[in-house]
Short mmCIF file of C-alpha atoms in Angstrom, two decimals:
data_model
loop_
_atom_site.label_atom_id
_atom_site.label_comp_id
_atom_site.label_asym_id
_atom_site.label_seq_id
_atom_site.Cartn_x
_atom_site.Cartn_y
_atom_site.Cartn_z
CA MET A 1 7.37 6.34 -36.41
CA ASN A 2 9.17 8.49 -33.91
CA SER A 3 11.00 11.51 -35.27
CA PRO A 4 14.78 11.62 -34.90
CA VAL A 5 16.17 12.73 -31.56
CA PRO A 6 16.17 16.56 -31.53
CA HIS A 7 19.64 16.58 -29.97
CA ASP A 8 22.81 15.88 -31.90
CA ARG A 9 24.28 13.96 -28.98
CA PRO A 10 21.63 13.27 -26.34
CA ARG A 11 22.42 12.93 -22.65
CA LEU A 12 21.62 9.51 -21.17
CA LEU A 13 20.92 9.11 -17.47
CA VAL A 14 20.95 5.66 -15.82
CA LEU A 15 18.93 5.41 -12.61
CA HIS A 16 20.36 2.48 -10.67
CA GLY A 17 20.24 0.85 -7.26
CA ASP A 18 22.94 -1.37 -5.81
CA ASP A 19 23.72 -2.94 -9.19
CA LEU A 20 24.93 -1.19 -12.33
CA PRO A 21 23.93 -2.57 -15.74
CA PRO A 22 26.36 -5.03 -17.36
CA GLY A 23 28.32 -4.05 -20.44
CA ARG A 24 28.14 -0.37 -19.59
CA GLU A 25 31.02 0.39 -21.93
CA ARG A 26 28.64 -0.13 -24.83
CA MET A 27 26.88 3.04 -23.68
CA ASP A 28 29.83 4.89 -22.22
CA ASP A 29 31.88 4.56 -25.42
CA ASP A 30 29.07 5.31 -27.88
CA PRO A 31 30.15 8.47 -29.78
CA ARG A 32 26.55 9.24 -30.66
CA LEU A 33 25.79 10.04 -27.02
CA GLY A 34 26.83 13.34 -25.57
CA GLU A 35 27.16 12.07 -22.00
CA VAL A 36 26.26 9.02 -19.95
CA VAL A 37 25.50 9.82 -16.30
CA TYR A 38 24.70 7.42 -13.44
CA ALA A 39 22.49 8.31 -10.49
CA THR A 40 20.96 6.64 -7.47
CA ALA A 41 17.48 7.58 -6.29
CA ASP A 42 18.95 10.17 -3.92
CA GLU A 43 21.04 11.70 -6.69
CA LEU A 44 18.26 11.75 -9.29
CA PRO A 45 16.93 15.30 -8.62
CA SER A 46 20.36 16.84 -9.11
CA LYS A 47 21.28 14.81 -12.20
CA LEU A 48 17.93 14.72 -14.02
CA PRO A 49 18.08 18.28 -15.46
CA GLY A 50 19.39 18.17 -19.02
CA ALA A 51 18.85 14.42 -19.46
CA HIS A 52 17.10 13.42 -22.69
CA VAL A 53 16.91 9.66 -22.11
CA LEU A 54 16.40 7.87 -18.80
CA LEU A 55 17.15 4.17 -18.31
CA VAL A 56 15.38 3.02 -15.13
CA TRP A 57 17.68 0.21 -13.99
CA ASP A 58 16.55 0.49 -10.35
CA LEU A 59 13.76 -1.92 -11.13
CA PHE A 60 10.88 -0.93 -8.86
CA THR A 61 11.88 2.56 -7.76
CA GLU A 62 9.35 5.37 -7.52
CA ALA A 63 12.06 8.03 -7.38
CA LEU A 64 11.17 9.57 -10.75
CA ALA A 65 7.79 10.77 -9.48
CA SER A 66 9.31 12.89 -6.71
CA ALA A 67 12.02 14.24 -9.04
CA TRP A 68 9.76 14.89 -12.01
CA SER A 69 9.89 18.69 -11.74
CA LYS A 70 13.59 18.46 -12.67
CA ALA A 71 12.89 16.63 -15.95
CA ASP A 72 13.34 19.64 -18.20
CA SER A 73 14.67 17.85 -21.31
CA LEU A 74 13.40 14.29 -21.02
CA ASP A 75 11.75 12.71 -24.06
CA TRP A 76 12.13 8.96 -23.44
CA VAL A 77 12.04 6.69 -20.36
CA HIS A 78 12.93 3.01 -20.66
CA ALA A 79 12.09 0.57 -17.86
CA ALA A 80 14.25 -2.51 -17.32
CA THR A 81 11.08 -4.35 -16.25
CA ALA A 82 7.94 -5.65 -17.90
CA GLY A 83 5.62 -3.93 -15.41
CA VAL A 84 5.70 -0.13 -15.35
CA ASP A 85 3.20 0.63 -12.59
CA ASN A 86 5.91 2.45 -10.64
CA LEU A 87 6.22 4.93 -13.53
CA MET A 88 2.55 5.57 -14.19
CA PHE A 89 2.23 8.72 -12.08
CA PRO A 90 -0.05 11.44 -13.51
CA GLU A 91 2.64 13.91 -14.56
CA LEU A 92 4.48 11.34 -16.69
CA VAL A 93 1.26 9.86 -18.07
CA ASP A 94 0.06 13.31 -19.15
CA SER A 95 3.40 14.33 -20.64
CA ASP A 96 4.76 13.83 -24.17
CA VAL A 97 7.54 11.60 -22.83
CA THR A 98 7.62 8.15 -24.44
CA VAL A 99 7.80 5.15 -22.09
CA THR A 100 9.05 1.73 -23.18
CA ASN A 101 9.47 -1.46 -21.19
CA SER A 102 11.36 -4.76 -21.33
CA ARG A 103 8.53 -6.88 -22.64
CA GLY A 104 9.74 -10.20 -24.00
CA VAL A 105 12.72 -10.79 -21.73
CA PHE A 106 10.79 -12.58 -19.02
CA ASP A 107 8.11 -14.47 -20.96
CA GLU A 108 9.74 -17.88 -21.14
CA PRO A 109 11.37 -17.91 -17.66
CA VAL A 110 8.16 -16.88 -15.92
CA ALA A 111 6.18 -19.50 -17.84
CA GLU A 112 8.69 -22.15 -16.74
CA TYR A 113 8.32 -20.98 -13.12
CA VAL A 114 4.52 -21.32 -13.31
CA LEU A 115 4.72 -24.76 -14.88
CA GLY A 116 7.16 -25.82 -12.17
CA GLN A 117 4.84 -24.64 -9.41
CA VAL A 118 1.87 -26.46 -10.96
CA ILE A 119 3.83 -29.71 -11.12
CA ALA A 120 5.20 -29.21 -7.60
CA PHE A 121 1.68 -28.76 -6.23
CA ALA A 122 0.26 -31.71 -8.13
CA LYS A 123 3.09 -34.08 -7.18
CA ASP A 124 3.23 -32.84 -3.56
CA PHE A 125 6.96 -32.16 -3.76
CA GLN A 126 6.92 -30.02 -0.62
CA ARG A 127 5.78 -32.92 1.54
CA THR A 128 8.30 -35.20 -0.16
CA TRP A 129 11.11 -32.80 0.77
CA ASP A 130 9.76 -32.47 4.32
CA HIS A 131 9.64 -36.25 4.71
CA GLN A 132 13.14 -36.64 3.34
CA ARG A 133 14.50 -34.22 5.95
CA GLU A 134 12.70 -36.30 8.60
CA HIS A 135 13.98 -39.62 7.12
CA ARG A 136 10.33 -40.60 6.93
CA TRP A 137 9.02 -43.20 4.47
CA GLU A 138 5.31 -42.59 3.79
CA HIS A 139 3.71 -43.74 0.57
CA ARG A 140 0.91 -41.58 -0.79
CA GLU A 141 -0.92 -40.79 -4.01
CA THR A 142 -0.58 -37.53 -5.94
CA GLU A 143 -2.57 -35.72 -8.60
CA ARG A 144 -2.52 -35.70 -12.38
CA VAL A 145 -1.61 -32.52 -14.21
CA ALA A 146 -3.11 -33.47 -17.56
CA GLY A 147 -6.81 -32.68 -17.69
CA LYS A 148 -6.70 -30.02 -14.97
CA ARG A 149 -8.12 -26.58 -15.73
CA ALA A 150 -6.13 -23.37 -15.44
CA LEU A 151 -7.28 -19.76 -15.63
CA VAL A 152 -4.65 -17.20 -16.65
CA VAL A 153 -5.58 -13.70 -15.45
CA GLY A 154 -3.89 -11.48 -18.02
CA THR A 155 -3.62 -11.98 -21.78
CA GLY A 156 -0.25 -10.34 -22.51
CA PRO A 157 2.81 -12.17 -23.87
CA ILE A 158 3.80 -13.71 -20.52
CA GLY A 159 0.27 -15.00 -20.05
CA ARG A 160 0.31 -16.47 -23.54
CA GLN A 161 3.61 -18.23 -22.95
CA ILE A 162 2.20 -19.66 -19.71
CA ALA A 163 -0.86 -20.91 -21.59
CA ARG A 164 1.33 -22.66 -24.16
CA LYS A 165 3.41 -24.36 -21.47
CA LEU A 166 0.36 -25.55 -19.53
CA THR A 167 -1.41 -26.69 -22.67
CA ALA A 168 1.67 -28.70 -23.66
CA VAL A 169 1.32 -30.87 -20.53
CA GLY A 170 -2.35 -31.53 -21.19
CA MET A 171 -4.02 -28.84 -19.13
CA ARG A 172 -7.13 -27.01 -20.31
CA VAL A 173 -6.44 -23.28 -20.28
CA SER A 174 -8.71 -20.25 -20.44
CA ALA A 175 -8.08 -16.62 -19.52
CA SER A 176 -9.54 -13.39 -18.30
CA GLY A 177 -8.77 -9.96 -19.70
CA SER A 178 -10.20 -6.53 -20.31
CA ARG A 179 -12.93 -7.92 -22.58
CA ALA A 180 -14.61 -11.29 -23.15
CA ARG A 181 -14.11 -13.15 -26.43
CA GLU A 182 -14.01 -16.60 -28.00
CA GLY A 183 -11.56 -18.24 -30.34
CA ASP A 184 -8.34 -16.80 -28.89
CA PRO A 185 -5.39 -18.75 -30.37
CA ASP A 186 -3.77 -19.41 -26.96
CA PHE A 187 -6.66 -19.28 -24.50
CA GLY A 188 -9.72 -20.24 -26.45
CA THR A 189 -12.25 -18.56 -24.15
CA VAL A 190 -11.43 -15.23 -22.53
CA VAL A 191 -13.81 -13.83 -19.89
CA GLU A 192 -13.83 -10.30 -18.53
CA SER A 193 -11.65 -9.75 -15.42
CA SER A 194 -14.55 -8.63 -13.29
CA LEU A 195 -16.48 -9.99 -10.32
CA ALA A 196 -19.74 -8.60 -11.66
CA GLU A 197 -22.35 -11.17 -12.64
CA ARG A 198 -22.14 -9.99 -16.26
CA GLY A 199 -19.39 -8.13 -18.06
CA SER A 200 -19.50 -4.58 -19.36
CA ASP A 201 -20.75 -5.90 -22.71
CA GLY A 202 -22.99 -8.51 -21.13
CA GLY A 203 -20.46 -11.29 -21.57
CA PRO A 204 -19.03 -13.80 -19.08
CA THR A 205 -16.84 -12.80 -16.16
CA LEU A 206 -14.68 -14.42 -13.50
CA VAL A 207 -17.80 -15.25 -11.52
CA GLY A 208 -18.68 -18.04 -13.91
CA VAL A 209 -15.22 -19.55 -14.36
CA LEU A 210 -13.51 -19.35 -10.95
CA PRO A 211 -15.59 -22.20 -9.42
CA GLU A 212 -14.56 -24.48 -12.29
CA VAL A 213 -10.74 -24.18 -12.38
CA ASP A 214 -7.96 -25.95 -10.51
CA TYR A 215 -5.25 -23.28 -10.91
CA VAL A 216 -5.51 -19.50 -11.12
CA VAL A 217 -2.39 -17.77 -12.46
CA ILE A 218 -2.14 -14.00 -11.96
CA VAL A 219 -0.01 -12.32 -14.62
CA ALA A 220 -1.96 -9.12 -15.31
CA PRO A 221 -0.35 -5.66 -15.11
CA LEU A 222 -1.06 -3.62 -11.98
CA THR A 223 -3.65 -1.01 -12.95
CA ASP A 224 -6.61 0.64 -11.24
CA ALA A 225 -8.75 -2.20 -12.60
CA THR A 226 -6.57 -5.02 -11.23
CA ARG A 227 -5.45 -3.58 -7.89
CA GLY A 228 -7.13 -5.67 -5.19
CA LEU A 229 -8.83 -7.91 -7.77
CA VAL A 230 -8.03 -11.08 -5.83
CA ASP A 231 -10.01 -10.31 -2.70
CA ARG A 232 -12.20 -12.26 -0.31
CA ARG A 233 -15.00 -12.74 -2.85
CA PHE A 234 -12.58 -13.83 -5.58
CA LEU A 235 -11.04 -16.41 -3.25
CA GLU A 236 -14.42 -17.63 -2.04
CA LEU A 237 -15.40 -18.34 -5.65
CA MET A 238 -12.40 -20.65 -6.04
CA ARG A 239 -12.62 -24.37 -5.27
CA PRO A 240 -11.23 -25.55 -1.91
CA THR A 241 -8.90 -27.77 -3.95
CA ALA A 242 -7.68 -24.96 -6.21
CA ARG A 243 -4.33 -23.17 -6.08
CA LEU A 244 -3.36 -19.57 -6.77
CA ILE A 245 -0.08 -18.54 -8.43
CA ASN A 246 0.90 -14.85 -8.53
CA VAL A 247 3.80 -13.78 -10.76
CA ALA A 248 2.45 -10.29 -11.54
CA ARG A 249 2.37 -7.65 -8.80
CA GLY A 250 1.66 -8.10 -5.10
CA PRO A 251 -1.12 -5.47 -4.78
CA ILE A 252 -3.33 -7.39 -7.21
CA VAL A 253 -3.92 -9.79 -4.30
CA VAL A 254 -5.40 -8.58 -1.02
CA GLN A 255 -2.82 -10.27 1.17
CA ASP A 256 -4.89 -10.41 4.37
CA ASP A 257 -7.76 -12.04 2.49
CA LEU A 258 -5.39 -14.63 1.06
CA VAL A 259 -3.96 -15.39 4.52
CA ARG A 260 -7.48 -16.01 5.82
CA ALA A 261 -8.36 -18.23 2.85
CA LEU A 262 -5.25 -20.37 3.28
CA ASP A 263 -5.61 -20.60 7.04
CA ALA A 264 -9.26 -21.66 6.77
CA GLY A 265 -8.69 -24.13 3.93
CA GLY A 266 -10.71 -22.02 1.52
CA ILE A 267 -8.13 -22.81 -1.17
CA ALA A 268 -5.53 -25.57 -1.22
CA GLY A 269 -2.42 -23.50 -1.84
CA ALA A 270 -0.73 -20.38 -3.17
CA ALA A 271 2.64 -19.90 -4.84
CA LEU A 272 3.61 -16.27 -4.46
CA ASP A 273 6.56 -14.58 -6.13
CA VAL A 274 5.34 -11.01 -5.45
CA PHE A 275 3.88 -9.28 -2.40
CA GLU A 276 2.18 -6.07 -1.31
CA ASN A 277 5.42 -4.96 0.35
CA GLU A 278 8.83 -6.40 -0.49
CA PRO A 279 10.83 -7.95 0.96
CA LEU A 280 8.17 -9.99 2.77
CA LYS A 281 8.56 -9.46 6.50
CA ALA A 282 9.79 -12.39 8.55
CA ILE A 283 6.68 -12.17 10.75
CA SER A 284 4.30 -12.67 7.81
CA PRO A 285 2.10 -15.78 8.24
CA LEU A 286 2.58 -16.53 4.53
CA TRP A 287 5.95 -18.10 5.33
CA GLY A 288 4.36 -20.95 7.26
CA LEU A 289 0.74 -21.37 6.21
CA PRO A 290 -0.30 -24.76 4.79
CA GLY A 291 0.02 -24.76 1.02
CA SER A 292 1.95 -21.48 0.91
CA VAL A 293 5.06 -21.23 -1.28
CA VAL A 294 7.11 -18.01 -1.06
CA SER A 295 9.81 -16.94 -3.52
CA PRO A 296 11.60 -13.55 -3.50
CA HIS A 297 10.38 -11.92 -6.74
CA MET A 298 12.63 -14.10 -8.90
CA ALA A 299 10.28 -15.95 -11.28
CA GLY A 300 11.83 -14.36 -14.37
CA ASP A 301 15.39 -13.98 -13.14
CA VAL A 302 17.38 -16.68 -14.90
CA VAL A 303 21.10 -16.70 -15.62
CA GLY A 304 21.84 -13.92 -18.12
CA TRP A 305 18.64 -11.91 -17.58
CA ARG A 306 20.48 -8.66 -16.92
CA ASP A 307 22.42 -9.03 -20.18
CA ASP A 308 19.15 -9.65 -22.01
CA LEU A 309 17.66 -6.48 -20.50
CA MET A 310 20.69 -4.48 -21.57
CA ASP A 311 20.63 -5.88 -25.10
CA LEU A 312 17.01 -4.86 -25.47
CA PHE A 313 17.67 -1.33 -24.22
CA LEU A 314 20.69 -0.84 -26.48
CA ASP A 315 18.66 -2.01 -29.47
CA ASN A 316 16.00 0.54 -28.59
CA LEU A 317 18.64 3.21 -28.02
CA ALA A 318 20.05 2.59 -31.51
CA ARG A 319 16.54 2.89 -32.90
CA ARG A 320 15.99 6.20 -31.10
CA LEU A 321 19.29 7.63 -32.29
CA ASP A 322 18.48 6.59 -35.86
CA GLY A 323 14.94 7.98 -35.72
CA ARG A 324 13.38 4.54 -36.11
CA GLU A 325 10.29 3.24 -34.33
CA LEU A 326 10.87 2.21 -30.73
CA LEU A 327 10.01 -1.27 -29.49
CA ASN A 328 7.67 -1.92 -26.55
CA VAL A 329 6.04 1.50 -26.39
CA VAL A 330 3.70 1.61 -23.39
CA ASP A 331 0.15 2.89 -23.75
CA LYS A 332 0.38 5.23 -20.78
CA SER A 333 -3.41 5.49 -20.50
CA ARG A 334 -3.53 1.74 -19.85
CA GLY A 335 -0.17 1.17 -18.17
CA TYR A 336 1.16 -1.58 -20.44
CA VAL A 337 2.16 -2.39 -24.02
CA PRO A 338 -0.98 -3.19 -26.06
CA GLY A 339 -1.27 -6.55 -27.78
#
């Protein structure tokens, strides 16, 4: 359990972008806080000194790394995101500062997004919409969803919720993670997320399962092990009829390799909610390649999501002020919440 805050009335700093968090009065009027200060990325270096708690509401900013030398009193950083790769710079990782994330807020919405993309691919909705715009009547056959095989790359809570959704419509789901195992309650078989012929413990890897699946769903955290995982070899191991769905982080996929695979028909499609650089440039071929579906990093953003993020942070803030155990503590050596 964390010890009580060593400050009678800690100073809270909110790092924000264009949008401020909803319900701010719940922080501003809290008598247990000494001061609540708001800062943009440009203002962070001047306002960070003396702050004990930092709420990173600017979702994907890397501003804290450049301002870190000013963090003279910081003991807790909370990210209003599930992924915390933008905060895993060496100085913070090596410090005693606790990092928490917003795990749990996005599980169900992201799983619904993935299920929707699977059904849209199988039922060829894109061509139906294209034909409707053209006033074109063309009968055709589509695919079944039940019985298809899906591989979920990443075994965290979002991946598990995706597995439950896909299993519910009759798909056969397996996963890949940091280690291979059998008998997982949501995935059954888990192989090691490696393109080596055998895993680190001699077990199965992606090499054996990628040629057998119809859908590959990327939901792993961005770490040194997953950066660039979906490269030319990964894509070449997939079936020509298979589809890729990425709802994790853009740099897990080597974008140029994916463009080549789609253009050459190496895989049948890709639904992408995240990209190496965002926003995706208008000149990117991904906008128009056959089988490519582009969405602007919105898979988990359903009505009320900002309120849910704020509720989670305020719950954690109450825990910190009371000296209780924080929720969603990130293992900084691994870059995500274990479990």
